[in-house]
PDB file of C-alpha atoms in Angstrom:
ATOM      1  CA  MET A   1     -34.221  -6.938   8.087  1.00 43.00           C
ATOM      2  CA  THR A   2     -35.697  -3.758   6.648  1.00 43.00           C
ATOM      3  CA  THR A   3     -34.478  -2.064   3.503  1.00 48.00           C
ATOM      4  CA  ASN A   4     -35.560   1.248   2.092  1.00 49.00           C
ATOM      5  CA  SER A   5     -34.674   1.204  -1.580  1.00 43.00           C
ATOM      6  CA  SER A   6     -35.679  -0.698  -4.688  1.00 39.00           C
ATOM      7  CA  ALA A   7     -32.610   0.506  -6.587  1.00 41.00           C
ATOM      8  CA  SER A   8     -30.110  -2.087  -7.739  1.00 42.00           C
ATOM      9  CA  SER A   9     -26.753  -2.422  -5.999  1.00 44.00           C
ATOM     10  CA  SER A  10     -25.385  -5.678  -7.428  1.00 53.00           C
ATOM     11  CA  PRO A  11     -21.689  -6.648  -7.581  1.00 65.00           C
ATOM     12  CA  THR A  12     -21.603  -5.092 -11.064  1.00 64.00           C
ATOM     13  CA  SER A  13     -22.134  -1.657  -9.495  1.00 91.00           C
ATOM     14  CA  THR A  14     -19.414   0.938  -9.101  1.00 97.00           C
ATOM     15  CA  ILE A  15     -18.749   2.231  -5.596  1.00 98.00           C
ATOM     16  CA  ALA A  16     -16.748   5.373  -4.874  1.00 98.00           C
ATOM     17  CA  VAL A  17     -14.896   5.494  -1.552  1.00 98.00           C
ATOM     18  CA  LEU A  18     -13.975   9.080  -0.735  1.00 98.00           C
ATOM     19  CA  GLY A  19     -11.161   8.755   1.783  1.00 97.00           C
ATOM     20  CA  CYS A  20      -9.075   5.568   1.490  1.00 98.00           C
ATOM     21  CA  GLY A  21      -7.234   5.776   4.789  1.00 96.00           C
ATOM     22  CA  TRP A  22      -7.243   3.573   7.895  1.00 97.00           C
ATOM     23  CA  LEU A  23     -10.895   2.610   7.410  1.00 98.00           C
ATOM     24  CA  GLY A  24     -11.534   3.455   3.765  1.00 98.00           C
ATOM     25  CA  LEU A  25      -8.732   1.346   2.278  1.00 98.00           C
ATOM     26  CA  PRO A  26      -9.686  -1.992   3.886  1.00 98.00           C
ATOM     27  CA  LEU A  27     -13.330  -1.256   3.083  1.00 98.00           C
ATOM     28  CA  ALA A  28     -12.444  -0.595  -0.573  1.00 98.00           C
ATOM     29  CA  GLN A  29     -10.367  -3.783  -0.679  1.00 98.00           C
ATOM     30  CA  ALA A  30     -13.271  -5.805   0.741  1.00 98.00           C
ATOM     31  CA  LEU A  31     -15.638  -4.335  -1.856  1.00 98.00           C
ATOM     32  CA  VAL A  32     -13.205  -5.219  -4.663  1.00 98.00           C
ATOM     33  CA  ALA A  33     -13.124  -8.777  -3.299  1.00 97.00           C
ATOM     34  CA  ASP A  34     -16.944  -8.775  -3.406  1.00 96.00           C
ATOM     35  CA  GLY A  35     -16.816  -8.067  -7.147  1.00 96.00           C
ATOM     36  CA  TYR A  36     -17.611  -4.363  -7.181  1.00 97.00           C
ATOM     37  CA  THR A  37     -15.757  -1.843  -9.291  1.00 97.00           C
ATOM     38  CA  VAL A  38     -14.279   0.570  -6.750  1.00 98.00           C
ATOM     39  CA  ASN A  39     -13.080   4.138  -7.268  1.00 98.00           C
ATOM     40  CA  GLY A  40     -11.026   5.421  -4.348  1.00 98.00           C
ATOM     41  CA  SER A  41      -9.535   8.763  -3.373  1.00 98.00           C
ATOM     42  CA  THR A  42      -6.396   9.692  -1.472  1.00 97.00           C
ATOM     43  CA  THR A  43      -4.758  12.986  -0.567  1.00 95.00           C
ATOM     44  CA  THR A  44      -1.276  11.462  -0.920  1.00 95.00           C
ATOM     45  CA  PRO A  45       0.348  10.943  -4.334  1.00 96.00           C
ATOM     46  CA  ALA A  46       2.460   8.050  -3.000  1.00 95.00           C
ATOM     47  CA  GLN A  47      -0.749   6.222  -2.062  1.00 96.00           C
ATOM     48  CA  LEU A  48      -2.034   6.109  -5.645  1.00 98.00           C
ATOM     49  CA  LEU A  49       0.060   3.055  -6.467  1.00 97.00           C
ATOM     50  CA  THR A  50      -1.142   1.298  -3.308  1.00 97.00           C
ATOM     51  CA  LEU A  51      -4.741   1.784  -4.413  1.00 98.00           C
ATOM     52  CA  ARG A  52      -4.006   0.637  -7.948  1.00 98.00           C
ATOM     53  CA  ASP A  53      -2.219  -2.484  -6.719  1.00 98.00           C
ATOM     54  CA  ALA A  54      -5.291  -3.285  -4.601  1.00 98.00           C
ATOM     55  CA  GLY A  55      -7.529  -3.228  -7.682  1.00 98.00           C
ATOM     56  CA  ILE A  56      -8.968   0.201  -6.849  1.00 98.00           C
ATOM     57  CA  ARG A  57      -9.206   2.922  -9.490  1.00 98.00           C
ATOM     58  CA  PRO A  58      -7.212   5.722  -7.797  1.00 98.00           C
ATOM     59  CA  TYR A  59      -7.967   9.437  -7.699  1.00 98.00           C
ATOM     60  CA  LEU A  60      -5.892  12.172  -6.077  1.00 97.00           C
ATOM     61  CA  LEU A  61      -8.252  14.568  -4.334  1.00 96.00           C
ATOM     62  CA  ARG A  62      -7.949  17.186  -1.583  1.00 94.00           C
ATOM     63  CA  LEU A  63     -10.929  18.893  -0.006  1.00 95.00           C
ATOM     64  CA  GLY A  64     -10.724  22.096   1.995  1.00 90.00           C
ATOM     65  CA  PRO A  65      -9.161  25.527   1.374  1.00 89.00           C
ATOM     66  CA  GLU A  66      -6.759  24.067  -1.194  1.00 87.00           C
ATOM     67  CA  PHE A  67      -9.628  22.553  -3.244  1.00 94.00           C
ATOM     68  CA  SER A  68      -8.825  23.406  -6.866  1.00 95.00           C
ATOM     69  CA  GLN A  69     -10.290  22.883 -10.305  1.00 96.00           C
ATOM     70  CA  THR A  70      -8.043  19.844 -10.621  1.00 96.00           C
ATOM     71  CA  ASP A  71      -9.597  18.438  -7.439  1.00 96.00           C
ATOM     72  CA  ALA A  72     -13.077  19.226  -8.745  1.00 97.00           C
ATOM     73  CA  ASP A  73     -12.303  17.368 -11.960  1.00 97.00           C
ATOM     74  CA  SER A  74     -11.015  14.368 -10.003  1.00 98.00           C
ATOM     75  CA  LEU A  75     -14.126  14.370  -7.819  1.00 98.00           C
ATOM     76  CA  HIS A  76     -16.470  14.441 -10.810  1.00 97.00           C
ATOM     77  CA  ALA A  77     -14.479  11.723 -12.589  1.00 98.00           C
ATOM     78  CA  MET A  78     -14.577   9.505  -9.512  1.00 98.00           C
ATOM     79  CA  LEU A  79     -18.350   9.886  -9.155  1.00 98.00           C
ATOM     80  CA  HIS A  80     -19.543   9.918 -12.764  1.00 94.00           C
ATOM     81  CA  ASP A  81     -20.233   6.158 -12.972  1.00 94.00           C
ATOM     82  CA  ALA A  82     -20.804   5.458  -9.273  1.00 97.00           C
ATOM     83  CA  ASP A  83     -24.053   4.100  -7.881  1.00 96.00           C
ATOM     84  CA  VAL A  84     -22.861   4.425  -4.264  1.00 98.00           C
ATOM     85  CA  LEU A  85     -20.618   6.997  -2.599  1.00 98.00           C
ATOM     86  CA  VAL A  86     -19.021   6.055   0.708  1.00 98.00           C
ATOM     87  CA  LEU A  87     -18.234   9.448   2.220  1.00 98.00           C
ATOM     88  CA  ASN A  88     -15.443   8.785   4.694  1.00 97.00           C
ATOM     89  CA  VAL A  89     -13.866  12.164   5.477  1.00 96.00           C
ATOM     90  CA  PRO A  90     -13.279  12.547   9.247  1.00 89.00           C
ATOM     91  CA  PRO A  91     -14.190  15.863  10.916  1.00 86.00           C
ATOM     92  CA  ARG A  92     -10.568  16.267  12.029  1.00 80.00           C
ATOM     93  CA  ALA A  93      -9.750  16.958   8.367  1.00 73.00           C
ATOM     94  CA  ALA A  94     -11.392  20.372   8.785  1.00 70.00           C
ATOM     95  CA  ALA A  95     -10.676  23.377  10.957  1.00 71.00           C
ATOM     96  CA  ALA A  96     -13.152  24.113  13.737  1.00 70.00           C
ATOM     97  CA  GLY A  97     -16.510  25.065  12.236  1.00 79.00           C
ATOM     98  CA  ALA A  98     -15.398  24.248   8.693  1.00 90.00           C
ATOM     99  CA  TYR A  99     -16.540  20.637   8.303  1.00 93.00           C
ATOM    100  CA  PRO A 100     -19.840  21.366   6.482  1.00 92.00           C
ATOM    101  CA  ALA A 101     -18.044  23.701   4.059  1.00 93.00           C
ATOM    102  CA  LEU A 102     -15.364  21.064   3.502  1.00 94.00           C
ATOM    103  CA  LEU A 103     -18.008  18.637   2.238  1.00 96.00           C
ATOM    104  CA  ARG A 104     -20.109  21.117   0.252  1.00 94.00           C
ATOM    105  CA  PRO A 105     -18.361  20.416  -3.090  1.00 96.00           C
ATOM    106  CA  VAL A 106     -19.069  16.723  -2.580  1.00 97.00           C
ATOM    107  CA  GLY A 107     -22.817  17.320  -2.314  1.00 94.00           C
ATOM    108  CA  ALA A 108     -22.788  19.338  -5.522  1.00 94.00           C
ATOM    109  CA  ALA A 109     -20.780  16.648  -7.306  1.00 96.00           C
ATOM    110  CA  VAL A 110     -23.114  13.887  -6.083  1.00 96.00           C
ATOM    111  CA  ALA A 111     -26.091  15.758  -7.557  1.00 93.00           C
ATOM    112  CA  ALA A 112     -24.303  16.466 -10.839  1.00 94.00           C
ATOM    113  CA  ALA A 113     -23.141  12.873 -11.243  1.00 95.00           C
ATOM    114  CA  GLY A 114     -26.508  11.316 -10.464  1.00 93.00           C
ATOM    115  CA  VAL A 115     -25.177   9.123  -7.644  1.00 95.00           C
ATOM    116  CA  ARG A 116     -28.118   7.173  -6.253  1.00 95.00           C
ATOM    117  CA  HIS A 117     -26.890   6.283  -2.761  1.00 96.00           C
ATOM    118  CA  VAL A 118     -24.665   7.935  -0.161  1.00 97.00           C
ATOM    119  CA  LEU A 119     -23.208   6.095   2.828  1.00 98.00           C
ATOM    120  CA  PHE A 120     -22.070   8.849   5.206  1.00 98.00           C
ATOM    121  CA  VAL A 121     -19.495   7.710   7.769  1.00 98.00           C
ATOM    122  CA  SER A 122     -20.130   9.977  10.751  1.00 97.00           C
ATOM    123  CA  SER A 123     -19.296   9.866  14.451  1.00 96.00           C
ATOM    124  CA  THR A 124     -20.986   9.514  17.814  1.00 95.00           C
ATOM    125  CA  GLY A 125     -19.219  12.788  18.585  1.00 92.00           C
ATOM    126  CA  VAL A 126     -22.455  14.341  17.308  1.00 92.00           C
ATOM    127  CA  TYR A 127     -23.973  13.691  20.773  1.00 92.00           C
ATOM    128  CA  PRO A 128     -23.471  15.828  23.874  1.00 87.00           C
ATOM    129  CA  ASP A 129     -21.257  14.343  26.582  1.00 86.00           C
ATOM    130  CA  GLU A 130     -24.022  13.836  29.111  1.00 89.00           C
ATOM    131  CA  PRO A 131     -24.576  10.884  31.487  1.00 92.00           C
ATOM    132  CA  ARG A 132     -27.411   9.229  29.614  1.00 94.00           C
ATOM    133  CA  THR A 133     -28.187   6.828  26.807  1.00 96.00           C
ATOM    134  CA  MET A 134     -27.917   8.365  23.357  1.00 96.00           C
ATOM    135  CA  ARG A 135     -30.197   7.226  20.570  1.00 97.00           C
ATOM    136  CA  GLU A 136     -30.139   8.546  17.020  1.00 96.00           C
ATOM    137  CA  ALA A 137     -32.684  11.329  17.622  1.00 94.00           C
ATOM    138  CA  ASP A 138     -30.726  12.655  20.594  1.00 92.00           C
ATOM    139  CA  ALA A 139     -28.260  14.504  18.386  1.00 90.00           C
ATOM    140  CA  LEU A 140     -30.909  17.211  18.184  1.00 76.00           C
ATOM    141  CA  SER A 141     -30.599  17.823  21.918  1.00 60.00           C
ATOM    142  CA  SER A 142     -26.967  18.934  21.796  1.00 57.00           C
ATOM    143  CA  PRO A 143     -26.456  22.312  23.473  1.00 60.00           C
ATOM    144  CA  ASP A 144     -24.496  23.306  20.374  1.00 53.00           C
ATOM    145  CA  ALA A 145     -27.072  21.953  17.910  1.00 52.00           C
ATOM    146  CA  PRO A 146     -26.862  21.950  15.069  1.00 58.00           C
ATOM    147  CA  SER A 147     -23.242  20.862  15.508  1.00 85.00           C
ATOM    148  CA  ASP A 148     -20.765  20.780  12.631  1.00 88.00           C
ATOM    149  CA  LEU A 149     -21.293  17.038  12.343  1.00 91.00           C
ATOM    150  CA  LEU A 150     -25.062  17.357  12.321  1.00 92.00           C
ATOM    151  CA  ARG A 151     -24.982  20.137   9.728  1.00 91.00           C
ATOM    152  CA  ALA A 152     -22.633  18.082   7.562  1.00 93.00           C
ATOM    153  CA  GLU A 153     -24.948  15.083   7.768  1.00 94.00           C
ATOM    154  CA  GLY A 154     -27.862  17.334   6.855  1.00 92.00           C
ATOM    155  CA  GLN A 155     -26.210  18.294   3.574  1.00 92.00           C
ATOM    156  CA  PHE A 156     -26.704  14.699   2.450  1.00 93.00           C
ATOM    157  CA  THR A 157     -30.267  14.247   3.648  1.00 85.00           C
ATOM    158  CA  PRO A 158     -32.157  11.994   1.196  1.00 71.00           C
ATOM    159  CA  ARG A 159     -33.508  14.103  -1.638  1.00 71.00           C
ATOM    160  CA  ARG A 160     -36.564  13.201  -3.672  1.00 68.00           C
ATOM    161  CA  GLY A 161     -35.570  12.155  -7.170  1.00 72.00           C
ATOM    162  CA  GLN A 162     -31.854  12.356  -6.370  1.00 85.00           C
ATOM    163  CA  TRP A 163     -30.190  10.102  -3.799  1.00 93.00           C
ATOM    164  CA  LEU A 164     -30.874   8.103  -0.647  1.00 94.00           C
ATOM    165  CA  THR A 165     -28.508   8.411   2.307  1.00 96.00           C
ATOM    166  CA  THR A 166     -27.682   6.183   5.232  1.00 97.00           C
ATOM    167  CA  VAL A 167     -25.642   7.788   8.012  1.00 97.00           C
ATOM    168  CA  VAL A 168     -23.541   5.546  10.265  1.00 98.00           C
ATOM    169  CA  ARG A 169     -22.310   7.210  13.456  1.00 98.00           C
ATOM    170  CA  LEU A 170     -19.291   5.181  14.525  1.00 98.00           C
ATOM    171  CA  GLY A 171     -18.025   5.021  18.081  1.00 98.00           C
ATOM    172  CA  GLY A 172     -14.329   5.342  18.902  1.00 97.00           C
ATOM    173  CA  LEU A 173     -12.215   3.411  16.400  1.00 98.00           C
ATOM    174  CA  ILE A 174      -9.926   0.588  17.503  1.00 98.00           C
ATOM    175  CA  GLY A 175      -8.028  -2.105  15.645  1.00 98.00           C
ATOM    176  CA  PRO A 176      -4.660  -2.594  13.956  1.00 96.00           C
ATOM    177  CA  GLU A 177      -2.496   0.517  14.431  1.00 96.00           C
ATOM    178  CA  ARG A 178      -5.103   1.843  16.905  1.00 98.00           C
ATOM    179  CA  PRO A 179      -4.799  -0.369  19.985  1.00 98.00           C
ATOM    180  CA  PRO A 180      -6.806   1.203  22.809  1.00 98.00           C
ATOM    181  CA  GLY A 181      -4.082   0.301  25.303  1.00 98.00           C
ATOM    182  CA  ARG A 182      -2.059   3.227  23.958  1.00 97.00           C
ATOM    183  CA  PHE A 183      -4.850   5.790  24.332  1.00 97.00           C
ATOM    184  CA  LEU A 184      -4.353   6.543  28.056  1.00 97.00           C
ATOM    185  CA  ALA A 185      -1.296   4.460  29.036  1.00 97.00           C
ATOM    186  CA  GLY A 186       0.884   6.042  31.710  1.00 96.00           C
ATOM    187  CA  ARG A 187      -1.509   8.894  32.491  1.00 97.00           C
ATOM    188  CA  HIS A 188      -2.636   9.538  36.035  1.00 96.00           C
ATOM    189  CA  GLU A 189      -5.499  11.092  37.964  1.00 95.00           C
ATOM    190  CA  LEU A 190      -7.807  10.935  34.969  1.00 95.00           C
ATOM    191  CA  LYS A 191     -11.397  12.079  35.271  1.00 92.00           C
ATOM    192  CA  GLN A 192     -14.608  10.193  34.468  1.00 92.00           C
ATOM    193  CA  GLY A 193     -13.410   6.764  35.500  1.00 94.00           C
ATOM    194  CA  SER A 194     -17.000   5.530  35.686  1.00 93.00           C
ATOM    195  CA  ALA A 195     -17.868   6.769  32.197  1.00 95.00           C
ATOM    196  CA  PRO A 196     -18.821   3.982  29.763  1.00 96.00           C
ATOM    197  CA  VAL A 197     -16.592   3.127  26.804  1.00 97.00           C
ATOM    198  CA  ASN A 198     -18.150   3.333  23.317  1.00 98.00           C
ATOM    199  CA  LEU A 199     -15.812   1.695  20.817  1.00 98.00           C
ATOM    200  CA  ILE A 200     -15.980  -0.219  17.542  1.00 98.00           C
ATOM    201  CA  HIS A 201     -13.341  -2.462  15.964  1.00 98.00           C
ATOM    202  CA  LEU A 202     -12.150  -1.941  12.395  1.00 98.00           C
ATOM    203  CA  ASP A 203     -13.452  -5.397  11.449  1.00 98.00           C
ATOM    204  CA  ASP A 204     -16.965  -4.307  12.382  1.00 98.00           C
ATOM    205  CA  CYS A 205     -16.631  -0.909  10.692  1.00 98.00           C
ATOM    206  CA  VAL A 206     -15.774  -2.639   7.419  1.00 98.00           C
ATOM    207  CA  GLY A 207     -18.257  -5.461   7.905  1.00 98.00           C
ATOM    208  CA  LEU A 208     -21.166  -3.177   8.744  1.00 98.00           C
ATOM    209  CA  LEU A 209     -20.605  -0.702   5.901  1.00 98.00           C
ATOM    210  CA  ARG A 210     -20.183  -3.562   3.450  1.00 98.00           C
ATOM    211  CA  HIS A 211     -23.397  -5.152   4.775  1.00 98.00           C
ATOM    212  CA  ILE A 212     -25.393  -1.944   4.316  1.00 98.00           C
ATOM    213  CA  ILE A 213     -24.271  -1.714   0.679  1.00 97.00           C
ATOM    214  CA  GLN A 214     -24.923  -5.386  -0.067  1.00 96.00           C
ATOM    215  CA  GLU A 215     -28.357  -5.417   1.576  1.00 97.00           C
ATOM    216  CA  LYS A 216     -29.400  -1.960   0.279  1.00 96.00           C
ATOM    217  CA  VAL A 217     -30.225  -0.566   3.724  1.00 97.00           C
ATOM    218  CA  TRP A 218     -30.850   3.021   2.638  1.00 96.00           C
ATOM    219  CA  GLY A 219     -32.601   5.938   4.275  1.00 94.00           C
ATOM    220  CA  TYR A 220     -31.503   5.432   7.898  1.00 96.00           C
ATOM    221  CA  THR A 221     -29.303   6.958  10.575  1.00 97.00           C
ATOM    222  CA  PHE A 222     -27.580   4.372  12.779  1.00 98.00           C
ATOM    223  CA  ASN A 223     -25.369   4.370  15.835  1.00 98.00           C
ATOM    224  CA  ALA A 224     -22.623   1.752  15.586  1.00 98.00           C
ATOM    225  CA  CYS A 225     -20.386   0.452  18.363  1.00 98.00           C
ATOM    226  CA  ALA A 226     -19.857  -2.665  20.433  1.00 98.00           C
ATOM    227  CA  ALA A 227     -22.656  -3.703  22.782  1.00 98.00           C
ATOM    228  CA  HIS A 228     -20.098  -3.913  25.612  1.00 96.00           C
ATOM    229  CA  HIS A 229     -19.707  -0.623  27.548  1.00 97.00           C
ATOM    230  CA  PRO A 230     -17.186  -1.202  30.352  1.00 97.00           C
ATOM    231  CA  ALA A 231     -16.207   1.673  32.613  1.00 96.00           C
ATOM    232  CA  ARG A 232     -13.077   3.570  31.609  1.00 96.00           C
ATOM    233  CA  ARG A 233     -11.379   2.715  34.929  1.00 96.00           C
ATOM    234  CA  ASP A 234     -11.830  -1.002  34.142  1.00 97.00           C
ATOM    235  CA  PHE A 235     -11.177  -1.123  30.414  1.00 98.00           C
ATOM    236  CA  TYR A 236      -8.148   1.094  29.850  1.00 98.00           C
ATOM    237  CA  PRO A 237      -5.881  -0.496  32.504  1.00 98.00           C
ATOM    238  CA  ALA A 238      -6.707  -3.905  30.995  1.00 97.00           C
ATOM    239  CA  ALA A 239      -5.985  -2.559  27.513  1.00 98.00           C
ATOM    240  CA  ALA A 240      -2.626  -1.116  28.621  1.00 98.00           C
ATOM    241  CA  ALA A 241      -1.676  -4.364  30.361  1.00 97.00           C
ATOM    242  CA  HIS A 242      -2.406  -6.259  27.148  1.00 97.00           C
ATOM    243  CA  LEU A 243       0.399  -4.253  25.508  1.00 98.00           C
ATOM    244  CA  GLY A 244       2.733  -4.380  28.501  1.00 98.00           C
ATOM    245  CA  LEU A 245       2.329  -0.640  29.091  1.00 98.00           C
ATOM    246  CA  GLU A 246       1.879   1.311  32.309  1.00 98.00           C
ATOM    247  CA  ALA A 247      -1.780   1.346  33.306  1.00 97.00           C
ATOM    248  CA  PRO A 248      -3.572   4.665  33.623  1.00 98.00           C
ATOM    249  CA  THR A 249      -5.061   5.660  36.960  1.00 97.00           C
ATOM    250  CA  PHE A 250      -8.310   7.474  37.626  1.00 95.00           C
ATOM    251  CA  ARG A 251      -9.422   9.861  40.334  1.00 92.00           C
ATOM    252  CA  ASP A 252     -11.421   8.462  43.201  1.00 88.00           C
ATOM    253  CA  GLU A 253     -14.577  10.328  42.286  1.00 79.00           C
ATOM    254  CA  ALA A 254     -18.005  10.032  43.798  1.00 68.00           C
ATOM    255  CA  ALA A 255     -20.007   7.176  42.349  1.00 63.00           C
ATOM    256  CA  THR A 256     -22.147   9.352  40.150  1.00 65.00           C
ATOM    257  CA  ALA A 257     -23.125   8.663  36.557  1.00 66.00           C
ATOM    258  CA  SER A 258     -20.836  10.220  33.976  1.00 80.00           C
ATOM    259  CA  GLY A 259     -20.441   9.952  30.236  1.00 91.00           C
ATOM    260  CA  LYS A 260     -22.828   8.956  27.470  1.00 95.00           C
ATOM    261  CA  THR A 261     -23.764   5.422  26.475  1.00 97.00           C
ATOM    262  CA  ILE A 262     -24.326   4.894  22.759  1.00 98.00           C
ATOM    263  CA  ASP A 263     -27.430   2.845  22.044  1.00 98.00           C
ATOM    264  CA  THR A 264     -27.298   0.609  18.926  1.00 98.00           C
ATOM    265  CA  THR A 265     -30.745  -0.959  19.210  1.00 98.00           C
ATOM    266  CA  LEU A 266     -32.002   0.533  15.939  1.00 98.00           C
ATOM    267  CA  LEU A 267     -29.080  -0.879  13.948  1.00 98.00           C
ATOM    268  CA  ARG A 268     -29.430  -4.325  15.483  1.00 98.00           C
ATOM    269  CA  LYS A 269     -33.194  -4.433  14.929  1.00 98.00           C
ATOM    270  CA  THR A 270     -33.108  -3.052  11.388  1.00 98.00           C
ATOM    271  CA  THR A 271     -30.268  -5.132   9.953  1.00 98.00           C
ATOM    272  CA  ASP A 272     -29.105  -8.689  10.464  1.00 96.00           C
ATOM    273  CA  TYR A 273     -25.447  -7.711  10.741  1.00 98.00           C
ATOM    274  CA  HIS A 274     -23.703  -9.612  13.549  1.00 98.00           C
ATOM    275  CA  PHE A 275     -20.809  -7.878  15.283  1.00 98.00           C
ATOM    276  CA  ARG A 276     -17.540  -9.801  15.446  1.00 98.00           C
ATOM    277  CA  HIS A 277     -16.240  -7.826  18.421  1.00 98.00           C
ATOM    278  CA  ASP A 278     -19.098  -7.049  20.785  1.00 98.00           C
ATOM    279  CA  ASP A 279     -16.872  -7.944  23.769  1.00 98.00           C
ATOM    280  CA  LEU A 280     -14.245  -5.201  23.929  1.00 98.00           C
ATOM    281  CA  VAL A 281     -11.902  -7.032  26.294  1.00 97.00           C
ATOM    282  CA  ALA A 282     -11.826 -10.017  23.941  1.00 98.00           C
ATOM    283  CA  ALA A 283     -11.290  -7.589  21.029  1.00 98.00           C
ATOM    284  CA  LEU A 284      -7.945  -6.506  22.505  1.00 98.00           C
ATOM    285  CA  ALA A 285      -6.397  -9.629  20.980  1.00 97.00           C
ATOM    286  CA  TYR A 286      -7.295  -8.275  17.524  1.00 98.00           C
ATOM    287  CA  CYS A 287      -5.815  -4.780  17.919  1.00 96.00           C
TER     288      CYS A 287
END
């Protein structure tokens, strides 16, 4: 395993998780269980008690057009004693073209607070939808480059004397409350039946991010998804059947390559994290 930082990140460290939702909350809970002090943000006042009951120091914070001085104060308070920021704000939280601007106050607050490490939770949506294997450098080849995602990642590029960043580009998210059998159930004549599936289970999202923090794997950009890439026409009917739902059907298209395949070789060579759900069909039992 290769690491890229000599900075300390022991269980006495404080970790800030910006975005304690479907992924961020179980990650924050796992980090609390590991012995870290965890600051966590939510956009929902009712969620503050949930965070507190989980042993997380809660902060109410909204990014975007409604970002106020109160939000800025909450952001600075959440970061002031943090060694690591897990930046987990999905692009769907922003209007089209607005994602980099949405995160701009976070970059300024990271610099002001002296946070040493940023773990940026990104997406394989940064890659063009082309029928080829996508490695980390291929984001630069997007016809829309730099995309909103790529520009947002760039705002947290490691800066000399400030912080080190690791970017994790997650595939499609599956797990509890996100069973893939519901994604396409009952739909017909769908396109791209031969396109490969690029998914990652919540267990592996949490496990991988936790592993990066524990092992201090800083200064990288990684793709992250299961090694199993079944064709859509094979996987989604099986996923629907697992839930007792009507299977989707796909057009009888020519047997030509379609859809990108996310390559995770760099992650698997650089870290010793072992995926729990590399077989996506077997993972259906855990969704």
